[in-house]
C-alpha cells in the first residue's frame, strides 16, 4: 500500500502540489485524472524522487520513500513509465528493453524482453532500430513494455494512451487491468482517457491546481456530472433520464 | 611525411584523448573539467619518471600513466564532484570547483618537480621527451605508435560503451538520467566510471603531447584552451565528436603554423593557438552544434548537387 500524506512538493522553489493525501491500496488500480497542468505528473515525480519534496510523507508498505534516490526506488520494486522522455532514443529497441531489465539477471532480462515483443509485435519488427526513429505510438509501446518488464510491485503509469491509435489504446487499457487482476500489481495511473480509465479503475482522484478535488470510487466520479464536464470533458451518460440538466460551467463551479 | 605531419599526428592524438576526456566528463556529470590540464601534465610526469628512473621507452609506462590518471579522476569525483552533484549544483559551480582542484594538482606537480630536482639532480622543468623515442622508417616512432595506441584505446572504449551492460547503462544515463535512474541504474557509479576513464584518457593524452612539445609543469595550463576547443568543436554532446574535434584542432594547429610560417615568416609561430581557435569559431558559426551537428547526408548531397551543376 502506497500512502502519500500531506505532500507539498514542486520543482526548485516552485510549489506545485499542496497538502496532497492519496492512498493506493494493494493490488488495486488507482486512477488520477485532472486538467492539464494540475500536477499529476508532478505527483508521480515526487514519489519517484525526481521532484523536490518540501514536506509530507510517502510510505510504501510502511517504508518511507521521501528523500530516496530514484534508482533505489527502482530497486524497491517501483516501476515508472514517464509521460515524456520514456525511452532511450539513442539506444536500440533491444538495448532499451535490456536497460529496463537492468536489475535482473541477464537471462531473465532476455526472457522478459522476448515476452514483451510477443505482446507488442511491432517492437520485434524494429528490434535493432534506434528508439529515436520509432513513431510516437511505437515509442509509447516500447515505453510500456519497458515498464512491464520490471516485475514491479508498484507501477506508476503516466498517460499511457497518449499517441496511441484507439484500438491499441484499448489493448493497453486491457493489459493494465490484466496486470492488476492476474499479476496482482498495485497500480497508480494518470490518464487523459479519463472515461475509460475510470471504468476500469477501482479508486479515483481528481486533481485540480495541485489539490485533490474528488476522491472515491472510480465509477462514482463518472456520475459527478459537474466535475466530469468541468474538468474531464465527459458528458453525463445520455441514457440516464434523471434530474440533472446539462450543466453549464458557471453553475458547476461551486 | 611532411615535416609538420609527424609531430602533428603525435600532438593531435594527445589532444583527441584530452578533448575526449573533457567531453566524456561533461556529458555524464555536466562538469566542464578544468583539472584536465593538470591531469595531462601528471600523465607526462609519470612517463618521464618511468623513463628517467627505470629506463626504456616511454611507451612502457603508459599503463601506469592511465592508472595514475584514473586515480586522480577518482579522487576528484569522490572528493568534490559527487557532493556537488548530490546538491544539484549549477554547472558554473561544478566547473569552478574543478578549477580549484586543478590548482591543487598544479601545486603538487610543482612540489614533485622540486623533489626530483633535489633528490635526483634532474631538470624536470623543461623536458624533451622525444629524445627517448626511436626512429621508424626515418620518422619518430611516436608518429606511428601514438595514433595506433589512441585508436586501440578508443576502440576499447567503444566496445565498452556498446557491448557491455554497464557501458550501455552509461549511455542510457548520459541520454536520460531520470529514466536511467527509474530503471535502477546507479548514476553514482556511472559518474565515477566517467571520471576514472576520463582521468586515464587525459593523463595518456598529456603523455602523448609531451612527445611533440616540451614538457613543463604548466604544459597542461597552456594547452587547455585547445582541449576545450576540441570538445566544443565536437559539439559537447557526443564523445566521438569531442575526440574528432581534438584531433582536428591538433592537426590544424601544426599544419596551419607550418604553411603560414612558410608564407609569412616565423613570426606566425607566436600566434599558433589562434589558428585552431579561429577554425573552431568559424565552424561553430556555420554549424552551431559543432562537428556532431554537421548533417553529413546533406553535405554529401550538396557536393553531389554541385557536381551536377544543380543549385542545392
Ligand atoms: N520541471 C519543471 N520545472 C518547473 N515547473 C514544472 C516542471 N514540470 C512541470 N512544471 C509545472 O508544474 C505544473 C504541473 O505540471 P504537471 O506536469 O505535473 O501537470 P500534469 O497534471 O501532469 O499535466 P498534463 O496533463 O498536461 O500532463 C505545471 O504548471 C508545469 O508548468
Ligand atoms: Mg502530465
Coordinates of C-alpha atoms and ligand atoms in Angstrom, one line a residue:
Chain A
X1 CA 0.0 0.0 0.0
X2 CA 1.3 3.4 -1.0
X3 CA 0.3 6.3 1.2
X4 CA 1.0 9.9 0.4
X5 CA 0.4 12.1 3.3
X6 CA 0.2 15.9 3.4
X7 CA 2.6 16.2 0.5
X8 CA 3.9 19.6 -0.6
X9 CA 6.3 19.4 -3.5
X10 CA 7.4 21.1 -6.7
X11 CA 10.4 22.0 -8.7
X12 CA 13.2 24.1 -7.2
X13 CA 11.3 26.7 -5.1
X14 CA 8.2 26.5 -7.2
X15 CA 5.4 24.6 -5.3
X16 CA 3.0 22.6 -7.4
X17 CA 1.3 20.2 -5.0
X18 CA -0.4 21.4 -1.9
X19 CA -1.2 19.1 1.1
X20 CA -1.9 16.1 -1.0
X21 CA -3.3 13.0 0.5
X22 CA -3.5 9.9 -1.6
X23 CA -3.9 6.2 -0.8
X24 CA -3.1 3.5 -3.3
X25 CA -4.5 0.2 -2.0
X26 CA -2.6 -3.1 -2.6
X27 CA -3.5 -4.9 -5.8
X28 CA -5.8 -2.1 -6.8
X29 CA -5.9 0.3 -9.8
X30 CA -5.9 3.9 -8.6
X31 CA -6.6 6.4 -11.3
X32 CA -5.6 10.1 -11.2
X33 CA -7.3 12.4 -13.6
X34 CA -7.4 16.2 -13.9
X35 CA -6.9 19.0 -16.4
X36 CA -3.5 19.9 -17.9
X37 CA -1.0 21.3 -15.5
X38 CA -2.9 20.0 -12.5
X39 CA 0.2 18.4 -11.1
X40 CA -0.5 14.7 -12.0
X41 CA 2.9 14.2 -13.4
X42 CA 4.4 16.1 -10.5
X43 CA 2.8 13.6 -8.1
X44 CA 4.5 10.7 -9.8
X45 CA 7.7 12.6 -10.0
X46 CA 7.5 13.3 -6.2
X47 CA 7.0 9.6 -5.5
X48 CA 9.9 8.7 -7.8
X49 CA 12.3 11.1 -6.1
X50 CA 12.5 13.4 -9.2
X51 CA 10.6 16.4 -7.9
X52 CA 11.6 18.3 -4.8
X53 CA 9.6 17.3 -1.7
X54 CA 9.1 20.2 0.7
X55 CA 7.2 18.4 3.4
X56 CA 5.0 15.4 3.9
X57 CA 5.4 11.7 3.9
X58 CA 5.4 9.0 1.2
X59 CA 5.2 5.4 2.6
X60 CA 5.3 2.2 0.6
X61 CA 4.5 -0.9 2.6
X62 CA 5.4 1.1 5.7
X63 CA 8.8 2.1 4.3
X64 CA 9.4 5.9 3.9
X65 CA 10.3 6.8 0.3
X66 CA 10.7 10.6 0.5
X67 CA 14.3 11.5 0.1
X68 CA 15.3 8.2 -1.5
X69 CA 17.3 8.3 -4.8
X70 CA 15.5 7.3 -7.9
X71 CA 17.5 4.1 -8.6
X72 CA 16.9 2.9 -5.0
X73 CA 13.2 3.3 -5.5
X74 CA 13.5 1.1 -8.7
X75 CA 15.3 -1.5 -6.5
X76 CA 12.4 -1.5 -4.1
X77 CA 10.1 -2.7 -7.0
X78 CA 8.6 0.6 -8.2
X79 CA 8.3 0.9 -11.9
X80 CA 7.7 4.2 -13.6
X81 CA 6.6 4.9 -17.1
X82 CA 7.1 8.7 -17.6
X83 CA 4.8 10.7 -19.8
X84 CA 7.7 12.2 -21.7
X85 CA 11.3 11.0 -22.3
X86 CA 10.3 7.5 -21.6
X87 CA 12.6 5.7 -24.0
X88 CA 16.4 6.0 -24.7
X89 CA 16.3 7.4 -28.2
X90 CA 20.0 6.7 -28.8
X91 CA 19.7 3.1 -27.9
X92 CA 18.2 0.3 -30.0
X93 CA 14.9 -1.1 -29.0
X94 CA 16.6 -4.3 -27.7
X95 CA 19.0 -2.3 -25.6
X96 CA 16.1 -0.3 -24.3
X97 CA 14.4 -3.4 -23.1
X98 CA 17.7 -4.7 -21.6
X99 CA 18.1 -1.5 -19.7
X100 CA 14.6 -1.8 -18.4
X101 CA 15.7 -5.2 -17.1
X102 CA 18.9 -3.7 -15.7
X103 CA 18.3 -5.1 -12.2
X104 CA 17.6 -8.6 -13.3
X105 CA 20.0 -11.4 -14.1
X106 CA 20.9 -11.4 -17.8
X107 CA 18.8 -14.5 -18.8
X108 CA 15.7 -13.3 -17.1
X109 CA 16.0 -9.9 -18.8
X110 CA 16.3 -11.7 -22.2
X111 CA 13.2 -13.8 -21.5
X112 CA 11.2 -10.8 -20.4
X113 CA 12.3 -8.9 -23.4
X114 CA 11.1 -11.7 -25.6
X115 CA 7.7 -11.8 -23.7
X116 CA 7.4 -8.1 -24.4
X117 CA 7.9 -8.4 -28.1
X118 CA 5.2 -11.0 -28.1
X119 CA 2.8 -8.6 -26.5
X120 CA 3.8 -5.8 -28.9
X121 CA 4.8 -7.5 -32.2
X122 CA 5.7 -4.0 -33.6
X123 CA 8.8 -4.0 -31.3
X124 CA 10.0 -7.3 -32.7
X125 CA 10.0 -5.8 -36.2
X126 CA 12.2 -2.9 -35.2
X127 CA 14.2 -4.6 -32.5
X128 CA 17.6 -3.3 -33.8
X129 CA 16.5 0.1 -34.7
X130 CA 17.3 3.1 -32.5
X131 CA 14.3 4.0 -30.4
X132 CA 14.5 7.6 -31.6
X133 CA 13.4 6.5 -35.1
X134 CA 10.2 5.0 -33.9
X135 CA 6.8 6.7 -34.4
X136 CA 5.1 8.3 -31.4
X137 CA 2.8 5.3 -30.9
X138 CA 5.6 2.8 -31.3
X139 CA 7.7 4.6 -28.8
X140 CA 4.9 4.6 -26.3
X141 CA 4.5 0.9 -26.7
X142 CA 8.2 0.5 -26.1
X143 CA 7.9 2.6 -23.0
X144 CA 5.0 0.5 -21.7
X145 CA 6.9 -2.7 -22.5
X146 CA 9.9 -1.3 -20.5
X147 CA 7.6 -0.5 -17.6
X148 CA 6.1 -4.0 -17.7
X149 CA 9.5 -5.7 -17.9
X150 CA 10.5 -4.8 -14.4
X151 CA 8.4 -7.3 -12.4
X152 CA 7.2 -4.4 -10.3
X153 CA 5.3 -4.4 -7.0
X154 CA 4.0 -0.9 -7.8
X155 CA 3.6 0.7 -11.2
X156 CA 3.4 4.4 -11.8
X157 CA 1.9 5.0 -15.3
X158 CA 1.7 8.5 -16.8
X159 CA -0.7 8.8 -19.7
X160 CA -0.1 5.6 -21.4
X161 CA -2.8 6.0 -24.0
X162 CA -1.4 9.3 -25.5
X163 CA -0.2 8.9 -29.1
X164 CA -1.8 5.5 -29.4
X165 CA -4.5 4.6 -32.0
X166 CA -7.8 3.9 -30.3
X167 CA -7.6 0.2 -30.8
X168 CA -4.1 0.0 -29.3
X169 CA -5.1 2.3 -26.5
X170 CA -7.9 -0.1 -25.7
X171 CA -5.5 -3.0 -25.8
X172 CA -3.2 -1.2 -23.4
X173 CA -6.1 -0.5 -21.0
X174 CA -7.0 -4.1 -21.0
X175 CA -3.4 -5.0 -20.4
X176 CA -3.3 -2.7 -17.4
X177 CA -6.4 -4.2 -15.9
X178 CA -4.9 -7.7 -16.5
X179 CA -1.8 -6.6 -14.6
X180 CA -3.9 -5.9 -11.6
X181 CA -6.2 -8.9 -12.0
X182 CA -3.7 -11.6 -12.9
X183 CA -0.4 -10.5 -11.5
X184 CA -1.8 -8.5 -8.5
X185 CA 0.3 -5.4 -9.2
X186 CA -0.5 -2.2 -7.4
X187 CA -1.0 0.5 -10.0
X188 CA -1.2 4.3 -9.8
X189 CA -2.3 5.5 -13.2
X190 CA -2.6 9.0 -14.6
X191 CA -4.8 9.1 -17.7
X192 CA -6.2 11.6 -20.2
X193 CA -8.6 9.0 -21.5
X194 CA -10.5 9.7 -18.3
X195 CA -13.7 7.8 -19.1
X196 CA -12.1 4.5 -20.0
X197 CA -9.6 4.8 -17.1
X198 CA -12.4 5.4 -14.6
X199 CA -14.3 2.5 -15.9
X200 CA -11.5 0.0 -15.3
X201 CA -10.1 1.8 -12.2
X202 CA -11.0 1.0 -8.6
X203 CA -10.3 4.3 -6.8
X204 CA -10.1 7.7 -8.4
X205 CA -8.7 11.1 -7.5
X206 CA -9.4 14.3 -9.4
X207 CA -6.5 16.6 -9.1
X208 CA -7.0 20.3 -9.9
X209 CA -4.4 23.0 -9.4
X210 CA -2.3 20.8 -7.1
X211 CA -5.1 19.9 -4.8
X212 CA -7.4 16.9 -4.6
X213 CA -10.9 17.8 -5.7
X214 CA -12.5 14.4 -5.6
X215 CA -11.6 11.1 -4.0
X216 CA -13.7 8.0 -4.1
X217 CA -14.7 5.1 -6.2
X218 CA -13.7 5.4 -9.8
X219 CA -17.0 4.8 -11.4
X220 CA -18.7 7.1 -9.0
X221 CA -16.7 10.0 -10.3
X222 CA -18.3 9.3 -13.7
X223 CA -21.6 10.1 -12.0
X224 CA -20.5 13.5 -10.8
X225 CA -21.7 15.5 -13.8
X226 CA -20.3 18.8 -12.7
X227 CA -16.8 17.6 -12.1
X228 CA -16.9 15.5 -15.2
X229 CA -17.9 18.2 -17.6
X230 CA -15.9 20.9 -16.0
X231 CA -12.6 19.1 -15.7
X232 CA -12.7 16.0 -17.7
X233 CA -14.8 16.9 -20.7
X234 CA -17.0 13.9 -20.2
X235 CA -20.7 14.4 -20.9
X236 CA -23.1 12.8 -18.5
X237 CA -24.5 9.4 -19.6
X238 CA -27.3 10.2 -22.1
X239 CA -29.4 7.1 -21.2
X240 CA -30.0 8.3 -17.7
X241 CA -33.1 10.4 -17.6
X242 CA -32.6 11.6 -14.1
X243 CA -32.8 15.0 -12.6
X244 CA -29.7 16.9 -13.8
X245 CA -29.9 19.0 -16.8
X246 CA -26.9 19.6 -19.0
X247 CA -24.5 21.5 -16.7
X248 CA -23.2 24.9 -17.6
X249 CA -19.7 25.7 -16.3
X250 CA -20.9 28.7 -14.4
X251 CA -23.3 26.6 -12.3
X252 CA -20.8 23.9 -11.8
X253 CA -18.1 25.9 -10.1
X254 CA -19.3 25.7 -6.6
Chain B
X1 CA 55.7 12.5 -44.2
X2 CA 55.9 16.3 -44.4
X3 CA 57.8 17.8 -41.5
X4 CA 54.8 19.1 -39.7
X5 CA 52.8 15.9 -40.1
X6 CA 54.7 13.5 -37.7
X7 CA 54.7 16.0 -34.8
X8 CA 51.1 16.9 -35.7
X9 CA 49.9 13.4 -35.6
X10 CA 51.5 12.9 -32.2
X11 CA 50.1 16.1 -30.8
X12 CA 46.7 15.6 -32.4
X13 CA 46.4 12.1 -30.9
X14 CA 47.1 13.6 -27.5
X15 CA 44.6 16.4 -28.0
X16 CA 42.0 13.9 -29.2
X17 CA 42.3 12.0 -25.9
X18 CA 42.2 15.1 -23.7
X19 CA 39.3 16.6 -25.6
X20 CA 37.5 13.2 -25.4
X21 CA 38.1 13.3 -21.6
X22 CA 36.6 16.7 -21.3
X23 CA 33.6 15.6 -23.3
X24 CA 33.0 12.4 -21.5
X25 CA 33.0 14.0 -18.1
X26 CA 30.8 16.8 -19.4
X27 CA 28.1 14.7 -20.9
X28 CA 27.9 12.5 -17.8
X29 CA 28.2 14.9 -14.9
X30 CA 27.6 18.3 -16.6
X31 CA 31.0 19.3 -15.3
X32 CA 33.4 21.2 -17.6
X33 CA 36.6 19.9 -16.1
X34 CA 39.4 22.4 -15.8
X35 CA 41.5 19.8 -14.0
X36 CA 42.1 18.1 -17.3
X37 CA 45.1 20.4 -17.6
X38 CA 46.9 19.0 -14.6
X39 CA 45.7 15.5 -15.3
X40 CA 47.5 15.8 -18.7
X41 CA 50.6 17.2 -17.0
X42 CA 50.6 14.4 -14.5
X43 CA 50.4 11.9 -17.3
X44 CA 53.6 13.4 -18.8
X45 CA 55.4 13.3 -15.5
X46 CA 54.5 9.7 -14.9
X47 CA 56.0 8.7 -18.2
X48 CA 59.0 10.9 -17.6
X49 CA 59.6 9.5 -14.1
X50 CA 59.5 6.0 -15.5
X51 CA 62.0 6.7 -18.3
X52 CA 64.4 8.6 -16.1
X53 CA 64.4 6.2 -13.1
X54 CA 63.9 2.9 -14.7
X55 CA 64.9 3.4 -18.3
X56 CA 63.5 2.0 -21.5
X57 CA 61.0 3.5 -23.9
X58 CA 58.3 5.9 -22.7
X59 CA 55.5 3.7 -24.1
X60 CA 56.3 1.0 -21.5
X61 CA 55.0 3.3 -18.8
X62 CA 51.7 4.2 -20.4
X63 CA 49.7 1.6 -18.4
X64 CA 50.9 3.5 -15.2
X65 CA 50.0 6.8 -16.8
X66 CA 46.5 5.6 -17.3
X67 CA 46.3 4.1 -13.8
X68 CA 47.6 7.3 -12.1
X69 CA 45.3 9.5 -14.2
X70 CA 42.3 7.3 -13.3
X71 CA 43.1 7.7 -9.6
X72 CA 43.4 11.5 -10.0
X73 CA 39.9 11.3 -11.6
X74 CA 38.5 9.1 -8.9
X75 CA 39.7 11.5 -6.2
X76 CA 38.2 14.4 -8.0
X77 CA 34.8 12.6 -8.1
X78 CA 34.7 11.4 -4.5
X79 CA 36.4 14.4 -3.0
X80 CA 34.5 17.1 -4.9
X81 CA 32.2 16.4 -7.8
X82 CA 30.0 13.9 -6.1
X83 CA 29.0 16.2 -3.3
X84 CA 28.1 19.0 -5.6
X85 CA 26.1 16.7 -7.9
X86 CA 24.1 15.5 -4.9
X87 CA 23.2 19.1 -4.1
X88 CA 22.2 19.6 -7.7
X89 CA 24.8 22.4 -8.1
X90 CA 24.7 24.6 -11.1
X91 CA 27.0 24.0 -14.0
X92 CA 29.1 27.0 -13.2
X93 CA 29.7 25.8 -9.7
X94 CA 30.7 22.4 -10.9
X95 CA 33.1 24.0 -13.3
X96 CA 34.7 26.4 -10.9
X97 CA 35.2 23.6 -8.4
X98 CA 37.4 21.7 -10.9
X99 CA 39.5 24.9 -11.4
X100 CA 40.2 24.7 -7.6
X101 CA 41.2 21.1 -7.9
X102 CA 43.4 21.9 -10.9
X103 CA 45.3 24.5 -8.8
X104 CA 45.8 21.9 -6.0
X105 CA 47.1 19.4 -8.6
X106 CA 49.4 22.1 -10.1
X107 CA 51.0 22.8 -6.7
X108 CA 51.5 19.1 -6.2
X109 CA 53.2 18.9 -9.6
X110 CA 55.4 21.8 -8.7
X111 CA 56.4 20.1 -5.5
X112 CA 57.1 16.9 -7.3
X113 CA 59.4 18.6 -9.8
X114 CA 61.2 20.2 -6.9
X115 CA 61.5 16.8 -5.3
X116 CA 63.0 15.3 -8.5
X117 CA 65.4 18.2 -8.8
X118 CA 66.7 18.0 -5.2
X119 CA 66.7 14.2 -4.8
X120 CA 67.9 13.1 -8.3
X121 CA 69.6 16.2 -9.5
X122 CA 67.4 16.3 -12.6
X123 CA 66.0 19.1 -14.7
X124 CA 62.3 18.2 -14.8
X125 CA 61.0 21.6 -15.6
X126 CA 61.9 21.6 -19.3
X127 CA 61.8 18.1 -20.7
X128 CA 62.1 16.9 -24.3
X129 CA 60.6 13.5 -24.2
X130 CA 61.1 12.6 -27.8
X131 CA 64.9 12.1 -27.3
X132 CA 63.8 8.8 -25.6
X133 CA 62.0 7.7 -28.7
X134 CA 63.5 5.6 -31.6
X135 CA 63.3 6.0 -35.3
X136 CA 60.9 4.1 -37.6
X137 CA 61.0 4.5 -41.4
X138 CA 63.1 7.6 -40.9
X139 CA 60.4 9.2 -38.7
X140 CA 59.8 9.5 -35.0
X141 CA 58.3 6.2 -34.0
X142 CA 55.8 8.0 -31.9
X143 CA 54.1 9.3 -35.1
X144 CA 53.1 5.7 -35.8
X145 CA 52.8 4.3 -32.3
X146 CA 50.8 7.0 -30.6
X147 CA 47.9 7.3 -33.1
X148 CA 47.8 3.5 -33.0
X149 CA 47.6 3.4 -29.2
X150 CA 44.9 6.1 -29.3
X151 CA 42.9 4.2 -31.9
X152 CA 43.1 1.0 -29.8
X153 CA 42.2 2.8 -26.6
X154 CA 39.2 4.4 -28.3
X155 CA 38.1 1.1 -29.9
X156 CA 38.2 -0.4 -26.5
X157 CA 36.1 2.4 -25.1
X158 CA 33.7 2.0 -28.0
X159 CA 33.4 -1.7 -27.3
X160 CA 32.8 -1.0 -23.6
X161 CA 30.1 1.5 -24.3
X162 CA 28.2 -0.6 -26.9
X163 CA 28.8 -4.2 -25.9
X164 CA 28.8 -4.3 -22.1
X165 CA 25.7 -3.9 -19.9
X166 CA 27.3 -1.2 -17.8
X167 CA 28.6 0.6 -20.9
X168 CA 25.1 0.7 -22.4
X169 CA 23.8 1.9 -19.0
X170 CA 26.3 4.7 -19.1
X171 CA 25.0 5.8 -22.5
X172 CA 21.5 5.5 -21.2
X173 CA 22.4 7.7 -18.2
X174 CA 24.0 10.3 -20.5
X175 CA 20.9 10.5 -22.6
X176 CA 18.2 10.4 -20.0
X177 CA 19.3 10.3 -16.3
X178 CA 15.8 10.3 -15.0
X179 CA 14.7 7.2 -16.9
X180 CA 18.0 5.5 -16.3
X181 CA 17.5 6.0 -12.6
X182 CA 14.0 4.7 -12.8
X183 CA 15.5 1.6 -14.5
X184 CA 17.6 1.0 -11.4
X185 CA 20.9 2.3 -12.9
X186 CA 23.1 3.7 -10.2
X187 CA 24.1 7.1 -11.6
X188 CA 26.7 7.5 -8.8
X189 CA 28.6 4.6 -10.3
X190 CA 28.2 5.9 -13.9
X191 CA 29.7 9.3 -12.8
X192 CA 32.6 7.5 -11.0
X193 CA 33.4 5.4 -14.1
X194 CA 33.3 8.5 -16.3
X195 CA 35.8 10.3 -14.0
X196 CA 38.0 7.2 -13.9
X197 CA 38.1 6.7 -17.6
X198 CA 38.3 10.5 -18.2
X199 CA 41.2 10.8 -15.8
X200 CA 43.1 8.0 -17.6
X201 CA 42.4 9.5 -21.0
X202 CA 43.5 12.9 -20.0
X203 CA 46.8 11.6 -18.5
X204 CA 47.5 9.4 -21.5
X205 CA 46.8 12.4 -23.8
X206 CA 49.3 14.5 -21.7
X207 CA 52.0 11.9 -22.1
X208 CA 51.4 11.9 -25.8
X209 CA 51.5 15.7 -26.1
X210 CA 54.9 15.7 -24.3
X211 CA 56.3 13.6 -27.2
X212 CA 55.7 16.5 -29.5
X213 CA 56.3 19.5 -27.3
X214 CA 58.4 20.5 -24.4
X215 CA 57.1 19.0 -21.1
X216 CA 56.8 21.5 -18.3
X217 CA 54.8 21.7 -15.0
X218 CA 52.4 24.2 -16.7
X219 CA 52.1 22.5 -20.1
X220 CA 48.5 21.5 -19.4
X221 CA 47.6 25.0 -18.5
X222 CA 48.9 26.3 -21.8
X223 CA 47.1 23.7 -23.9
X224 CA 43.8 23.6 -22.0
X225 CA 42.2 26.2 -24.4
X226 CA 42.8 23.8 -27.2
X227 CA 41.5 20.8 -25.3
X228 CA 38.3 22.7 -24.6
X229 CA 38.2 23.9 -28.2
X230 CA 38.4 20.3 -29.4
X231 CA 35.5 19.4 -27.1
X232 CA 33.4 22.4 -28.2
X233 CA 34.2 21.8 -31.8
X234 CA 32.9 18.3 -31.3
X235 CA 29.6 19.7 -30.2
X236 CA 30.0 18.9 -26.5
X237 CA 27.3 16.3 -26.9
X238 CA 29.0 13.3 -28.4
X239 CA 32.1 11.6 -27.1
X240 CA 33.2 10.7 -30.6
X241 CA 32.6 14.3 -31.8
X242 CA 34.9 15.5 -29.0
X243 CA 37.6 13.1 -29.9
X244 CA 37.4 14.1 -33.5
X245 CA 37.3 17.7 -32.5
X246 CA 40.6 17.4 -30.5
X247 CA 42.3 15.6 -33.4
X248 CA 41.2 18.2 -36.0
X249 CA 42.3 21.1 -33.7
X250 CA 45.7 19.5 -33.2
X251 CA 46.3 18.8 -36.9
X252 CA 45.2 22.3 -38.0
X253 CA 47.5 23.9 -35.4
X254 CA 50.5 22.1 -36.8
X255 CA 49.6 22.3 -40.5
X256 CA 48.4 25.9 -40.2
X257 CA 51.6 27.1 -38.4
X258 CA 53.8 25.3 -40.9
X259 CA 52.2 26.7 -44.1
X260 CA 51.6 30.1 -42.7
X261 CA 55.1 30.4 -41.4
X262 CA 56.4 29.4 -44.8
X263 CA 54.3 32.0 -46.5
X264 CA 54.5 34.9 -44.0
X265 CA 57.6 34.3 -41.9
X266 CA 58.3 32.8 -38.5
X267 CA 56.5 35.5 -36.5
X268 CA 53.4 33.4 -37.1
X269 CA 54.7 30.9 -34.6
X270 CA 53.8 33.3 -31.8
X271 CA 50.1 33.1 -32.8
X272 CA 49.9 29.3 -33.3
X273 CA 47.0 28.8 -31.0
X274 CA 44.9 31.3 -32.9
X275 CA 44.7 29.1 -35.9
X276 CA 42.8 26.2 -34.5
X277 CA 40.7 28.6 -32.3
X278 CA 39.7 30.5 -35.4
X279 CA 38.8 27.3 -37.1
X280 CA 36.6 26.4 -34.1
X281 CA 34.9 29.8 -34.2
X282 CA 34.2 29.6 -37.9
X283 CA 32.9 26.0 -37.7
X284 CA 30.6 27.0 -34.9
X285 CA 29.3 30.0 -36.8
X286 CA 28.3 27.7 -39.7
X287 CA 27.4 24.6 -37.6
X288 CA 26.3 25.8 -34.2
X289 CA 26.2 22.3 -32.9
X290 CA 29.8 21.6 -33.8
X291 CA 31.1 18.6 -35.8
X292 CA 28.4 16.4 -34.3
X293 CA 25.8 18.7 -35.7
X294 CA 27.1 18.6 -39.3
X295 CA 24.5 16.9 -41.3
X296 CA 26.7 14.6 -43.3
X297 CA 24.0 13.4 -45.6
X298 CA 23.0 16.9 -46.6
X299 CA 26.6 17.8 -47.1
X300 CA 27.2 15.0 -49.4
X301 CA 24.0 15.9 -51.2
X302 CA 25.3 19.4 -51.6
X303 CA 28.6 18.2 -53.0
X304 CA 26.9 15.8 -55.4
X305 CA 24.5 18.6 -56.4
X306 CA 27.4 20.9 -57.2
X307 CA 28.9 18.3 -59.5
X308 CA 25.8 18.1 -61.4
X309 CA 25.6 21.9 -61.5
X310 CA 22.4 21.9 -59.5
X311 CA 21.9 24.7 -57.1
X312 CA 21.2 22.8 -53.9
Ligands
LIG1 N1 10.5 20.5 -14.4 C1 9.6 21.5 -14.1 N2 10.1 22.7 -13.6 C2 9.2 23.7 -13.3 N3 7.9 23.6 -13.4 C3 7.4 22.4 -13.9 C4 8.2 21.4 -14.3 N4 7.4 20.4 -14.7 C5 6.2 20.8 -14.6 N5 6.1 22.1 -14.1 C6 4.9 22.9 -13.8 O1 4.2 22.2 -12.9 C7 2.8 22.3 -13.1 C8 2.2 20.9 -13.1 O2 2.8 20.1 -14.1 P1 2.5 18.6 -14.3 O3 3.4 18.1 -15.4 O4 2.5 17.9 -13.0 O5 1.0 18.6 -14.8 P2 0.1 17.4 -15.3 O6 -1.1 17.4 -14.4 O7 0.8 16.2 -15.5 O8 -0.4 18.0 -16.8 P3 -0.6 17.2 -18.2 O9 -2.0 16.6 -18.1 O10 -0.5 18.3 -19.2 O11 0.5 16.2 -18.3 C9 2.6 23.0 -14.5 O12 2.2 24.3 -14.2 C10 4.0 23.0 -15.0 O13 4.2 24.2 -15.7
LIG2 MG1 1.5 15.1 -17.0

